[in-house]
mmCIF file of C-alpha atoms in Angstrom:
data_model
loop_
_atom_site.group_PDB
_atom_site.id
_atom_site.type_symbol
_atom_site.label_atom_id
_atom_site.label_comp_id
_atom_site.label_asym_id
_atom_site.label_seq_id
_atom_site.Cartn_x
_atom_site.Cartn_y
_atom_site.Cartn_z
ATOM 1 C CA UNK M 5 0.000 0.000 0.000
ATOM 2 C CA UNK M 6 0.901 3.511 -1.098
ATOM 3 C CA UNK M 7 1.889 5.422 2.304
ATOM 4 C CA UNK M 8 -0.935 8.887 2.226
ATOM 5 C CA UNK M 9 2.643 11.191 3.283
ATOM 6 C CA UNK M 10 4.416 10.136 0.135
ATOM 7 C CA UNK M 11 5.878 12.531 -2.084
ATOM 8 C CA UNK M 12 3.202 12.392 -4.785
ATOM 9 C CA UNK M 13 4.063 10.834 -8.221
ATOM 10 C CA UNK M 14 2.995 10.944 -11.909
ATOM 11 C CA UNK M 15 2.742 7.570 -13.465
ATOM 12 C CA UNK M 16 3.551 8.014 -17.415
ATOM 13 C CA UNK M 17 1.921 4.782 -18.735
ATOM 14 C CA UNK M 18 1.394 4.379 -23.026
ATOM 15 C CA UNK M 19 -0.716 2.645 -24.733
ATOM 16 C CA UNK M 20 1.508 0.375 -26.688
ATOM 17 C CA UNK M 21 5.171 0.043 -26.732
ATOM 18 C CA UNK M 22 7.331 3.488 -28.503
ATOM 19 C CA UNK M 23 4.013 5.443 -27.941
ATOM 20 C CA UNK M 24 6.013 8.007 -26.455
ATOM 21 C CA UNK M 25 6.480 7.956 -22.615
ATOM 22 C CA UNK M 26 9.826 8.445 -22.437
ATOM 23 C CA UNK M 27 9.184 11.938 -24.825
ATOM 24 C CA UNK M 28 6.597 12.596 -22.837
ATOM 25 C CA UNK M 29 8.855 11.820 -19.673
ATOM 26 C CA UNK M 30 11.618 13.996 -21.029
ATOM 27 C CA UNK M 31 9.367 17.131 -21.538
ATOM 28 C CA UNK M 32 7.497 16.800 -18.285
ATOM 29 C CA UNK M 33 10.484 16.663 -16.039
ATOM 30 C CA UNK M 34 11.726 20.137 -18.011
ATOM 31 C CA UNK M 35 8.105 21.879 -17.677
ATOM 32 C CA UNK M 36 8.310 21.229 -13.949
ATOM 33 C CA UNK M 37 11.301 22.474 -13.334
ATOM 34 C CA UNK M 38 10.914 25.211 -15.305
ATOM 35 C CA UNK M 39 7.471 25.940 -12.384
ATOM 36 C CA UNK M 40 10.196 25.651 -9.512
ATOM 37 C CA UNK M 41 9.255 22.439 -8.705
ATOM 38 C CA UNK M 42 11.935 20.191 -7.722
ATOM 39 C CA UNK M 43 11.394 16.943 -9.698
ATOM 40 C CA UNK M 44 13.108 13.191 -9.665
ATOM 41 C CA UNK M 45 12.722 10.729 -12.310
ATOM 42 C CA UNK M 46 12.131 6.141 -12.220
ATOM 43 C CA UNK M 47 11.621 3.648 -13.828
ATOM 44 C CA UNK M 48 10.527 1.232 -11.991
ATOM 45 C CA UNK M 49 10.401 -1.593 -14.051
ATOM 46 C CA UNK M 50 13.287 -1.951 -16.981
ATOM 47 C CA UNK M 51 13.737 -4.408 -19.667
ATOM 48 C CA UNK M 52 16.565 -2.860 -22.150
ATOM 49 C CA UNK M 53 19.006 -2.225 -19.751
ATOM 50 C CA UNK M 54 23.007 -0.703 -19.622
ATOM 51 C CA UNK M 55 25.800 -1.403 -17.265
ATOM 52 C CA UNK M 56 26.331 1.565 -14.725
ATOM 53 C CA UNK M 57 28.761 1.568 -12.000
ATOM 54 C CA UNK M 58 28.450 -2.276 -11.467
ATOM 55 C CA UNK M 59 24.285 -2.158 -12.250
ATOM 56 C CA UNK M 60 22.275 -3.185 -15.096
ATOM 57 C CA UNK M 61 19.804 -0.076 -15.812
ATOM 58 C CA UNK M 62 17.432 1.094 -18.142
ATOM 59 C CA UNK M 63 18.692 2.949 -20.855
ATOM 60 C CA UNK M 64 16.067 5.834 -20.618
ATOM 61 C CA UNK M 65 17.483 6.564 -16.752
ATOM 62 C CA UNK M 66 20.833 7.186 -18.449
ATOM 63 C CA UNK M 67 18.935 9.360 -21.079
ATOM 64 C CA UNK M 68 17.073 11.534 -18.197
ATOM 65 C CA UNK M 69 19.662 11.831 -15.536
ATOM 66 C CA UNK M 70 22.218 12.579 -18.104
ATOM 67 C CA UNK M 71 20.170 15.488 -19.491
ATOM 68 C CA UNK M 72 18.763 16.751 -16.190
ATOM 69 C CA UNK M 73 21.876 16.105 -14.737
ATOM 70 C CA UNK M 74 20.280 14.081 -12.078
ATOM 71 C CA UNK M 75 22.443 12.530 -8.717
ATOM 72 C CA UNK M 76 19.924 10.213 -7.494
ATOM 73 C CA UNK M 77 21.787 6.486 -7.510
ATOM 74 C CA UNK M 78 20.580 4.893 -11.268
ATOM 75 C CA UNK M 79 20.114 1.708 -9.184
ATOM 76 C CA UNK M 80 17.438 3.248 -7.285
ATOM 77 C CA UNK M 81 15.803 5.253 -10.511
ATOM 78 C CA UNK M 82 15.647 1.629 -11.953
ATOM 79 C CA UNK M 83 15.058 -1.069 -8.933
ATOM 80 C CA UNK M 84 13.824 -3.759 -10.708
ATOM 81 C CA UNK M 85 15.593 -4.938 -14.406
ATOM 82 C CA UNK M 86 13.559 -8.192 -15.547
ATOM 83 C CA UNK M 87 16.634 -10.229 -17.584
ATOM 84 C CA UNK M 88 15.791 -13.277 -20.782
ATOM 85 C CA UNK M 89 14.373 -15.764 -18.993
ATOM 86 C CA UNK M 90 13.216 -13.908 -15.563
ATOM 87 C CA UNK M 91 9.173 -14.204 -16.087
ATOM 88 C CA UNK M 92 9.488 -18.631 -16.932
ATOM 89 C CA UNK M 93 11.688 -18.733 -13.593
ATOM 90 C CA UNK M 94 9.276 -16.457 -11.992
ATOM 91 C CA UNK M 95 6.407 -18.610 -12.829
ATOM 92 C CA UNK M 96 7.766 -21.839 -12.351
ATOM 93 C CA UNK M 97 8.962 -21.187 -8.649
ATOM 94 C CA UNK M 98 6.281 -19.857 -7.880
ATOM 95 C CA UNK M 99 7.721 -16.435 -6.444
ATOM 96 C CA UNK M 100 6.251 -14.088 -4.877
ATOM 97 C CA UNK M 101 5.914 -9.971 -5.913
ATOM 98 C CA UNK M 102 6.591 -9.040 -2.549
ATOM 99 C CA UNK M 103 10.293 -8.681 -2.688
ATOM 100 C CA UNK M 104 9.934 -6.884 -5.697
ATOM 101 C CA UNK M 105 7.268 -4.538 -4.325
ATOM 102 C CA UNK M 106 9.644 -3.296 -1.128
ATOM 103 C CA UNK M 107 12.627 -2.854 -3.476
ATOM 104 C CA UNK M 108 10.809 -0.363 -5.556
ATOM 105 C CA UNK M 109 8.751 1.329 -2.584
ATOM 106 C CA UNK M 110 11.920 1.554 -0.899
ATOM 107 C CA UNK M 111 14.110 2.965 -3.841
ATOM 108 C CA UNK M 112 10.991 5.459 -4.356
ATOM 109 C CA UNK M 113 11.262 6.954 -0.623
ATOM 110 C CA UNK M 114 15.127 7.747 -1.426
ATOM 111 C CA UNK M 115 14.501 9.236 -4.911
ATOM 112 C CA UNK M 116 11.771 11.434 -3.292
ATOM 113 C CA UNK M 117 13.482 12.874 -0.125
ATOM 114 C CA UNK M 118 14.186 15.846 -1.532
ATOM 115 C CA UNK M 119 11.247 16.197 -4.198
ATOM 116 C CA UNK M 120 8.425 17.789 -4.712
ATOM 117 C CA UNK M 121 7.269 15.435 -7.393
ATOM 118 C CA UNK M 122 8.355 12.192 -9.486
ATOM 119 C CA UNK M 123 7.836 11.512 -12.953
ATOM 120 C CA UNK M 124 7.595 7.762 -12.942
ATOM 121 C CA UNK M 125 7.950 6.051 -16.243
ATOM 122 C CA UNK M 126 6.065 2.998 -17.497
ATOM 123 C CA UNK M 127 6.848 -0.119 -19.842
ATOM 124 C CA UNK M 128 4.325 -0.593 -22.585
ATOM 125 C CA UNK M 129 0.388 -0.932 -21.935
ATOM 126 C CA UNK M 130 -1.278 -1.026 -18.760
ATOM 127 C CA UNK M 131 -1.031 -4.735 -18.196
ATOM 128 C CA UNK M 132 2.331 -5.827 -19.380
ATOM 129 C CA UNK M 133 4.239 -6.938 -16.712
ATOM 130 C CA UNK M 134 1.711 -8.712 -15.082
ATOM 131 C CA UNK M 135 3.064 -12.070 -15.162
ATOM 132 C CA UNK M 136 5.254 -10.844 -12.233
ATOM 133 C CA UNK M 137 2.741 -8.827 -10.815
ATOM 134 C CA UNK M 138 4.431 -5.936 -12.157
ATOM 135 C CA UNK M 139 1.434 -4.445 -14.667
ATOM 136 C CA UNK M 140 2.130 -0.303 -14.946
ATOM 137 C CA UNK M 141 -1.463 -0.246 -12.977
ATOM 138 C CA UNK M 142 -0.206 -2.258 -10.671
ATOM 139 C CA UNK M 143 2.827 -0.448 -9.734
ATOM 140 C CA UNK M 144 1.143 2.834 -10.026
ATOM 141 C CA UNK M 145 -1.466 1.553 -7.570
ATOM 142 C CA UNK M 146 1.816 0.317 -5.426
ATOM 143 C CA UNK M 147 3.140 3.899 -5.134
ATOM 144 C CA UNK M 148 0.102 5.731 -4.963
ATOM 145 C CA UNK M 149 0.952 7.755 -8.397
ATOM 146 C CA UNK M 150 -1.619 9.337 -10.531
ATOM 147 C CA UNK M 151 -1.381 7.806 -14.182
ATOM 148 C CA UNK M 152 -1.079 9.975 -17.632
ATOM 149 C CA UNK M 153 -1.737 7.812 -20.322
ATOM 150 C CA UNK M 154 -0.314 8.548 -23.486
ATOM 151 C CA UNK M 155 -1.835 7.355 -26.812
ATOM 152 C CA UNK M 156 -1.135 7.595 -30.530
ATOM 153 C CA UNK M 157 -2.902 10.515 -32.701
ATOM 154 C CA UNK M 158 -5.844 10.896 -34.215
ATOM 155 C CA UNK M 159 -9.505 10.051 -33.069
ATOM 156 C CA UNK M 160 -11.101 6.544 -33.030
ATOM 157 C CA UNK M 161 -7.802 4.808 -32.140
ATOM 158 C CA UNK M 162 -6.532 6.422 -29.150
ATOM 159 C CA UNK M 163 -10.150 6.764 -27.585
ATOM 160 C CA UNK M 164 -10.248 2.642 -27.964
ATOM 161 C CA UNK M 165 -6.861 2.270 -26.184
ATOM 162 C CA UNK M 166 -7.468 4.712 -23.649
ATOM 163 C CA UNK M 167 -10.526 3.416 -22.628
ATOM 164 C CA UNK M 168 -8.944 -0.129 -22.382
ATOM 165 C CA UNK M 169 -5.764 0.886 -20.147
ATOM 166 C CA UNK M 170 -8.162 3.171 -17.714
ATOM 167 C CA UNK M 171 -10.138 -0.003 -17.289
ATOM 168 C CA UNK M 172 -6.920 -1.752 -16.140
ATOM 169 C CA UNK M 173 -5.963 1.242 -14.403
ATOM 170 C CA UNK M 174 -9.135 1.407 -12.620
ATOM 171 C CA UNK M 175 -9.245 -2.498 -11.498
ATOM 172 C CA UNK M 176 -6.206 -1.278 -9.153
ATOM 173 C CA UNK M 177 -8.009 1.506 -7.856
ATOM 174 C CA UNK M 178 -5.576 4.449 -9.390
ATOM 175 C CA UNK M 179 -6.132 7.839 -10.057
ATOM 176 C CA UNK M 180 -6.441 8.686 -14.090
ATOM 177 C CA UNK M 181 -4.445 12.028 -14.180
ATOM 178 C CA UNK M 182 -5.889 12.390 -18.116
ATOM 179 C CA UNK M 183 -4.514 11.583 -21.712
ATOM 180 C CA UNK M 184 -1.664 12.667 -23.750
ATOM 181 C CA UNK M 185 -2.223 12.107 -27.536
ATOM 182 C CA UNK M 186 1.057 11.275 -29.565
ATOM 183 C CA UNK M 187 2.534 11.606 -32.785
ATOM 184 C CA UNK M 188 -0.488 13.698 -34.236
ATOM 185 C CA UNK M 189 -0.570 14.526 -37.916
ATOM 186 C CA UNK M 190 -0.758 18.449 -37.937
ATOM 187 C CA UNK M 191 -2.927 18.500 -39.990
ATOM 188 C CA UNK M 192 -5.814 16.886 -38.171
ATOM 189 C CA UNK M 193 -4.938 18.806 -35.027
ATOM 190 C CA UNK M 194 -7.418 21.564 -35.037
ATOM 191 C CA UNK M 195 -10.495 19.524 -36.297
ATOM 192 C CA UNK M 196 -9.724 16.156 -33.944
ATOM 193 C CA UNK M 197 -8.538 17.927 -30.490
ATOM 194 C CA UNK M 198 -11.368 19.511 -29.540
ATOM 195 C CA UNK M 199 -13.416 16.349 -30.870
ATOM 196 C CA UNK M 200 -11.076 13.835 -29.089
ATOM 197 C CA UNK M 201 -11.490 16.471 -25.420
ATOM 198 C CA UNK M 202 -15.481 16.325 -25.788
ATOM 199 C CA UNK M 203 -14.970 12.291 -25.578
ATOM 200 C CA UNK M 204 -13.205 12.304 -22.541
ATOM 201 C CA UNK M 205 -15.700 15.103 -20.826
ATOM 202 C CA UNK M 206 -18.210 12.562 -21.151
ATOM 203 C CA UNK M 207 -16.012 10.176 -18.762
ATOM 204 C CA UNK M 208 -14.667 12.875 -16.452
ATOM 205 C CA UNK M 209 -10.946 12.756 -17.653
ATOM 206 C CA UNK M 210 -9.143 15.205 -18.988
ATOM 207 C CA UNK M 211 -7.439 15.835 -22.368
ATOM 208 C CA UNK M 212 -3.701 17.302 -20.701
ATOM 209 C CA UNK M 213 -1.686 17.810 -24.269
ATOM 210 C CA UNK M 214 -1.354 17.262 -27.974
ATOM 211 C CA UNK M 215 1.990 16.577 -29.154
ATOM 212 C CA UNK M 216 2.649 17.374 -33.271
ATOM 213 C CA UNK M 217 4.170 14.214 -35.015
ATOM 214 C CA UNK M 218 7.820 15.338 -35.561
ATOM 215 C CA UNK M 219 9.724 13.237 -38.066
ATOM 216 C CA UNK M 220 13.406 14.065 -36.389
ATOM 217 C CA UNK M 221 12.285 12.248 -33.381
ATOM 218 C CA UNK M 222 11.810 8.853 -35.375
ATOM 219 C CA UNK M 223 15.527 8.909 -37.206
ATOM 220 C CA UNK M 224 18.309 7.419 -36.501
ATOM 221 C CA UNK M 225 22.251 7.915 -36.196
ATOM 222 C CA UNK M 226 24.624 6.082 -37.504
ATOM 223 C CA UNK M 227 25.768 5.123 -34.013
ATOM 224 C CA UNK M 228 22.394 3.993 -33.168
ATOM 225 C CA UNK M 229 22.260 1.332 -36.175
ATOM 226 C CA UNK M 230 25.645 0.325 -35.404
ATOM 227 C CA UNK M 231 24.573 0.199 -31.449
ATOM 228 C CA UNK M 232 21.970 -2.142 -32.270
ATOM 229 C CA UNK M 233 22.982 -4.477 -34.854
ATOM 230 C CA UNK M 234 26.167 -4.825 -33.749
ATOM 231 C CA UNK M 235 28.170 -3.293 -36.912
ATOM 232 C CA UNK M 236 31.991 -3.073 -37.075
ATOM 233 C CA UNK M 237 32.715 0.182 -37.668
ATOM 234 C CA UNK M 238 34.893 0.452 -40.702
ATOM 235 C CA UNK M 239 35.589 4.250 -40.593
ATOM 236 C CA UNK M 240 34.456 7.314 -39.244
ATOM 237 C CA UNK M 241 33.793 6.903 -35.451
ATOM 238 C CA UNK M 242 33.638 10.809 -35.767
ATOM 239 C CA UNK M 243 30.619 11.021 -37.962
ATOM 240 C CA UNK M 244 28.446 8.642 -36.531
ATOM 241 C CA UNK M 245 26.124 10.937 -34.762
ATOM 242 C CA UNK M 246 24.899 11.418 -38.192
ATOM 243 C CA UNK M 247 21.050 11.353 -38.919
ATOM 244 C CA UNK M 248 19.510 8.553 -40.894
ATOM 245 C CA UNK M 249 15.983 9.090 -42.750
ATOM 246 C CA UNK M 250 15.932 6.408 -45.031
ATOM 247 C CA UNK M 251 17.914 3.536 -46.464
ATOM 248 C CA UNK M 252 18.500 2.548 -50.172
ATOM 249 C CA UNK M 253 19.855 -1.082 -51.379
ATOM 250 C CA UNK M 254 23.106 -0.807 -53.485
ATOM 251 C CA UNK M 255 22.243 -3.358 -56.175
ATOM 252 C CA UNK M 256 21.981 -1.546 -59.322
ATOM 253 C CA UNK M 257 24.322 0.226 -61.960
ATOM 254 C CA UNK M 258 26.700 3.049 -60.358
ATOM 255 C CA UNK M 259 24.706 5.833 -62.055
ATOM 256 C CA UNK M 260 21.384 4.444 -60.331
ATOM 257 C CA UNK M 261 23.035 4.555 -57.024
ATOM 258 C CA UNK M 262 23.781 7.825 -57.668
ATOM 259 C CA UNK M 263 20.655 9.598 -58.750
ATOM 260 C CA UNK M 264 19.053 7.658 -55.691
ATOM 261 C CA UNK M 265 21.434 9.322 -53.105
ATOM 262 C CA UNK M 266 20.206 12.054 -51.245
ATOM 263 C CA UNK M 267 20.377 13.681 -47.604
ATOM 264 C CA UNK M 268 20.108 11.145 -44.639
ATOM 265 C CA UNK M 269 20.287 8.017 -46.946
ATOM 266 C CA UNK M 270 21.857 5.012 -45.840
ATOM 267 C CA UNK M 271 23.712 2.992 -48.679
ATOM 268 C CA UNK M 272 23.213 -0.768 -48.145
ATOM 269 C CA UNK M 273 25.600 -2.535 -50.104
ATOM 270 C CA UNK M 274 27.039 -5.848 -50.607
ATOM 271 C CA UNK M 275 31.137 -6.027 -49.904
ATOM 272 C CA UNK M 276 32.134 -7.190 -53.228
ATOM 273 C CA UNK M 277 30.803 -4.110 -55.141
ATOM 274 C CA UNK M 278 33.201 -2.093 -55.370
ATOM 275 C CA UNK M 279 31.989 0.262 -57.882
ATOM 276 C CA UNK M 280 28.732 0.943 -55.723
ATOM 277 C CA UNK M 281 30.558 1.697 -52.372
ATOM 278 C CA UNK M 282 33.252 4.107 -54.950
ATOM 279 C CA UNK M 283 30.198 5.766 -55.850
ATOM 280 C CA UNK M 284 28.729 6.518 -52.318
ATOM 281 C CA UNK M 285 31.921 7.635 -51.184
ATOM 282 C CA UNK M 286 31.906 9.881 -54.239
ATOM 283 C CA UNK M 287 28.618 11.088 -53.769
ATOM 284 C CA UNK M 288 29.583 12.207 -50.229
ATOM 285 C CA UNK M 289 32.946 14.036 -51.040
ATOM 286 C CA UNK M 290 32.147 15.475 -54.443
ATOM 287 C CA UNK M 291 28.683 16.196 -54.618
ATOM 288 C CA UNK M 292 27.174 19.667 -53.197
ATOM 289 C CA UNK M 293 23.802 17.821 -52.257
ATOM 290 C CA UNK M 294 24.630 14.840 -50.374
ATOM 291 C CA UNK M 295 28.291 15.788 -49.188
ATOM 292 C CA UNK M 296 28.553 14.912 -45.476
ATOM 293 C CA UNK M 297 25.345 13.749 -44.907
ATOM 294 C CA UNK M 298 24.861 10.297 -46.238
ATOM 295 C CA UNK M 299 26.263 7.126 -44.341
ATOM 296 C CA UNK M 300 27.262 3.684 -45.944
ATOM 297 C CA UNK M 301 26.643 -0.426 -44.408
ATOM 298 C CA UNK M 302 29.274 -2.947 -45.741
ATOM 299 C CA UNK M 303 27.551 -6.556 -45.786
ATOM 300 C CA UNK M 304 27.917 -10.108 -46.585
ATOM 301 C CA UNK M 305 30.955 -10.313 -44.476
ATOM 302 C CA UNK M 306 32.955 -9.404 -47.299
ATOM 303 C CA UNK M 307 36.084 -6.666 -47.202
ATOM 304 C CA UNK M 308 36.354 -4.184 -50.569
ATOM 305 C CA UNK M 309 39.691 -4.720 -51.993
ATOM 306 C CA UNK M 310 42.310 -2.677 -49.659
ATOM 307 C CA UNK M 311 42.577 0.050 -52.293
ATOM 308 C CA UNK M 312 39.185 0.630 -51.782
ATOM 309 C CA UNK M 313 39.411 0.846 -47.959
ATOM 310 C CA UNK M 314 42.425 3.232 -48.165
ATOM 311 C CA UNK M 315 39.903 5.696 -50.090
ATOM 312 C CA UNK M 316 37.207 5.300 -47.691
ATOM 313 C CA UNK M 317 39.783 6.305 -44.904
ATOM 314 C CA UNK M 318 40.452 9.176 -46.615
ATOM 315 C CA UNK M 319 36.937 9.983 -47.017
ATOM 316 C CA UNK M 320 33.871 12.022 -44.179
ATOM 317 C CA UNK M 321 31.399 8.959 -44.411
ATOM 318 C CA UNK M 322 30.889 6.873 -41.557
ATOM 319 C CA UNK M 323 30.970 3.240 -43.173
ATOM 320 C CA UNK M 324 29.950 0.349 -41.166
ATOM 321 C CA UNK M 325 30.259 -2.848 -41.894
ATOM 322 C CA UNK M 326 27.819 -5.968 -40.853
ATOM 323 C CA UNK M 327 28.722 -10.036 -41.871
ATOM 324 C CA UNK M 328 24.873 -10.789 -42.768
ATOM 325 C CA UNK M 329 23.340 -10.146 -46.341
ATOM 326 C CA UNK M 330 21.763 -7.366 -47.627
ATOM 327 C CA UNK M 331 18.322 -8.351 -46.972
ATOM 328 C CA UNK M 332 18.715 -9.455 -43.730
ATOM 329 C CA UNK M 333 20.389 -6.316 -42.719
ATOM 330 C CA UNK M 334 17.694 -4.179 -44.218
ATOM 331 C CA UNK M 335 15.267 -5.827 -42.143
ATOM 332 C CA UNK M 336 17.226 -5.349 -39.197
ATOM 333 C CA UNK M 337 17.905 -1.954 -39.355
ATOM 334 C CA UNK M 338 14.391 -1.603 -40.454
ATOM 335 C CA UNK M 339 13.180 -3.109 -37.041
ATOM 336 C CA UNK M 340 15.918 -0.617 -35.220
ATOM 337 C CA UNK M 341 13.533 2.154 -33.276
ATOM 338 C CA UNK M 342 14.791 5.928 -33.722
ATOM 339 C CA UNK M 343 15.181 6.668 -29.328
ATOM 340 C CA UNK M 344 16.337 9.741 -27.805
ATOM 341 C CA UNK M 345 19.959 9.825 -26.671
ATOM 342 C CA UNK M 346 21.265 11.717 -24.200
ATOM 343 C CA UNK M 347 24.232 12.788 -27.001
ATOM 344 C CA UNK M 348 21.615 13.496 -29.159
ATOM 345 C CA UNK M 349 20.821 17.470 -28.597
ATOM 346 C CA UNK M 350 18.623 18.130 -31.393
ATOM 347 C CA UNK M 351 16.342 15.697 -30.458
ATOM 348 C CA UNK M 352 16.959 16.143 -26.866
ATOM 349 C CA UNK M 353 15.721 19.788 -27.007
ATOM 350 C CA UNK M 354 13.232 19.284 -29.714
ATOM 351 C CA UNK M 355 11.518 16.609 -27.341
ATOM 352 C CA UNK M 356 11.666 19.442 -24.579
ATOM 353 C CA UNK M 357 9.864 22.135 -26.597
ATOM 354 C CA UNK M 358 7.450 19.712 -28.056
ATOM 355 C CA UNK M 359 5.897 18.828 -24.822
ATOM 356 C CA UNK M 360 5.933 22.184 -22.801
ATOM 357 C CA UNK M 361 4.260 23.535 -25.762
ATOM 358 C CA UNK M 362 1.345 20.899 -25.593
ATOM 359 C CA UNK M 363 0.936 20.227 -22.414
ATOM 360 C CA UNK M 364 -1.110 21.893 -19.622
ATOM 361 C CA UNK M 365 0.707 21.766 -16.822
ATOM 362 C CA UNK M 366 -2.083 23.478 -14.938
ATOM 363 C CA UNK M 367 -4.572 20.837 -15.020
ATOM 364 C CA UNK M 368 -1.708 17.863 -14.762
ATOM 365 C CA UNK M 369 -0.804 19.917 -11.571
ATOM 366 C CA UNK M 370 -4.959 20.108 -10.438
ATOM 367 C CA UNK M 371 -5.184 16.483 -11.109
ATOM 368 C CA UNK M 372 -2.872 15.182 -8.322
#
């Protein structure tokens, strides 16, 4: 049971996994601060998780305590981490949530000492993590936190999931703060707010922001596709922070290539064509509308011959290099999800304006 003298928290909880909680997270923690309010940040529950001073942690404490420059213990932000194979030993031995419950309880009274709020980040819908008796409603329940839920854009869709994760939210007896509708096309803005506000009226909850779908927040670096594919990195550790929009397969004529290079473009291309990955690195040194801006994957496990590689050294492309085929590394790089990085200050501060510009912090503030 939440204890009624705890520092009171604000449970971010989305709809479906990348809906935007850790944006919304981001923005929230800057909008508070920016009222005087002193404000700490956790995760209670963590799956993708980095090393940090001896402790696996989520990557999106790193992201908010680097950025807010944060001194509360990572360990603490993130108490429990659940590891490949946690849930089948969980269920199998029967364990109990209890252990689990006092670690995060307790790491919440040390995070708060000092606060006047906490923004508490969620994983995924309402329920997941229920197989440990983790669900987002049941930890928000656990620390007494009232729960924003954040949805995709648009009308139909994000009234459906909403309605569904206040249900859940509900069951545990927590407090629906109000929505926050993601990723919405501009252009529907001004017809579908006030539509998508007069649906929620009719259930007592609040509609607390609109946040603009902003394409920059969805691409990636070049570090971030090596990062998660696990790429060699051929040349150009320097450029790697580079922004990636799209990603083109290098199996045609040179010329082809050529006239389908532009800004942001990854080149895909097999090792042993030589000619192609001479014409990206061309196209990046020589040409005035895709000079330092492009970025180039090596696959098939296959080296360019060595006079090749001496001219890509010479070269400002960050090349990459991964041992599957083409295909398969399309697909995986396709699957790779454009996150926020603390390194990242475009996005970073982007993120930051997005939300204090949509959200009203008055009636998130009214609603706890």
């Amino acid at each position: 049971m939440a204890r009624k003298d705890r520092c009171p928290g604000i449970y971010i909880a989305g709809t479906s996994q990348h809906s935007g909680k850790t944006l919304v997270s981001l923005g929230l923690v800057a909008a508070l601060r920016d009222r005087g309010l002193k404000v700490s940040y956790m995760k209670p529950v963590g799956q993708r998780t980095v090393e940090v001073n001896g402790a696996h942690v989520d990557e999106d404490v790193i992201l908010i305590n680097t950025v807010y420059g944060l001194e509360t213990e990572p360990a603490d932000c993130n108490p429990v981490t659940i590891p490949s194979g946690y849930t089948t030993e969980f269920v199998r031995e029967r364990k109990s949530r209890q252990p689990l419950i006092d670690r995060i309880l307790a790491s919440y009274d040390r995070i708060s000492e000092d606060a006047d709020l906490v923004i508490v980040e969620g994983t995924g819908h309402a329920g997941v993590g229920s197989i440990i008796g983790m669900g987002n409603a049941q930890v928000a329940a656990i620390l007494g936190a009232g729960a924003m839920v954040v949805t995709g854009g648009g009308l139909g869709k994000p009234a459906d999931e909403f309605a569904l994760n206040r249900a859940m939210f509900a069951q545990e007896g927590c407090n629906i703060i109000g929505m926050v509708a993601n990723k919405f096309l501009p252009k529907k803005m001004d017809e579908l707010k006030p539509l998508l506000a007069t649906w929620l009226e009719q259930f007592d909850d609040r509609l607390l922001g609109v946040i603009p779908y902003e394409p920059i927040l969805s691409e990636l670096t070049m570090r971030q596709i090596a990062s998660e594919t696990g790429a060699e990195i051929i040349h150009g550790e320097q450029y790697l922070d580079r922004r990636i929009s799209d990603c083109i397969i290098g199996a045609q004529y040179p010329h082809r290539l050529l006239q389908s290079l532009r800004p942001g473009v990854l080149a895909i291309i097999p090792g042993d064509r030589d000619d192609l990955i001479l014409a990206a690195i061309s196209s990046e040194e020589l040409s005035s509308e895709t000079a330092g801006t492009i970025g180039v994957c090596i696959t098939g496990g296959i080296m360019p011959h060595h006079s090749v590689l001496r001219l890509i050294e010479r070269s400002q492309a960050p090349v990459i290099a991964i041992r599957e085929g083409t295909y398969d590394v399309a697909s995986e790089i396709s699957d790779v999800v454009g996150k926020i990085l603390p390194s990242d200050t475009e996005k970073v501060e982007k993120g930051q304006w997005l939300v204090k510009r949509a959200m009203d912090l008055d009636a998130v503030l009214e609603a706890l």
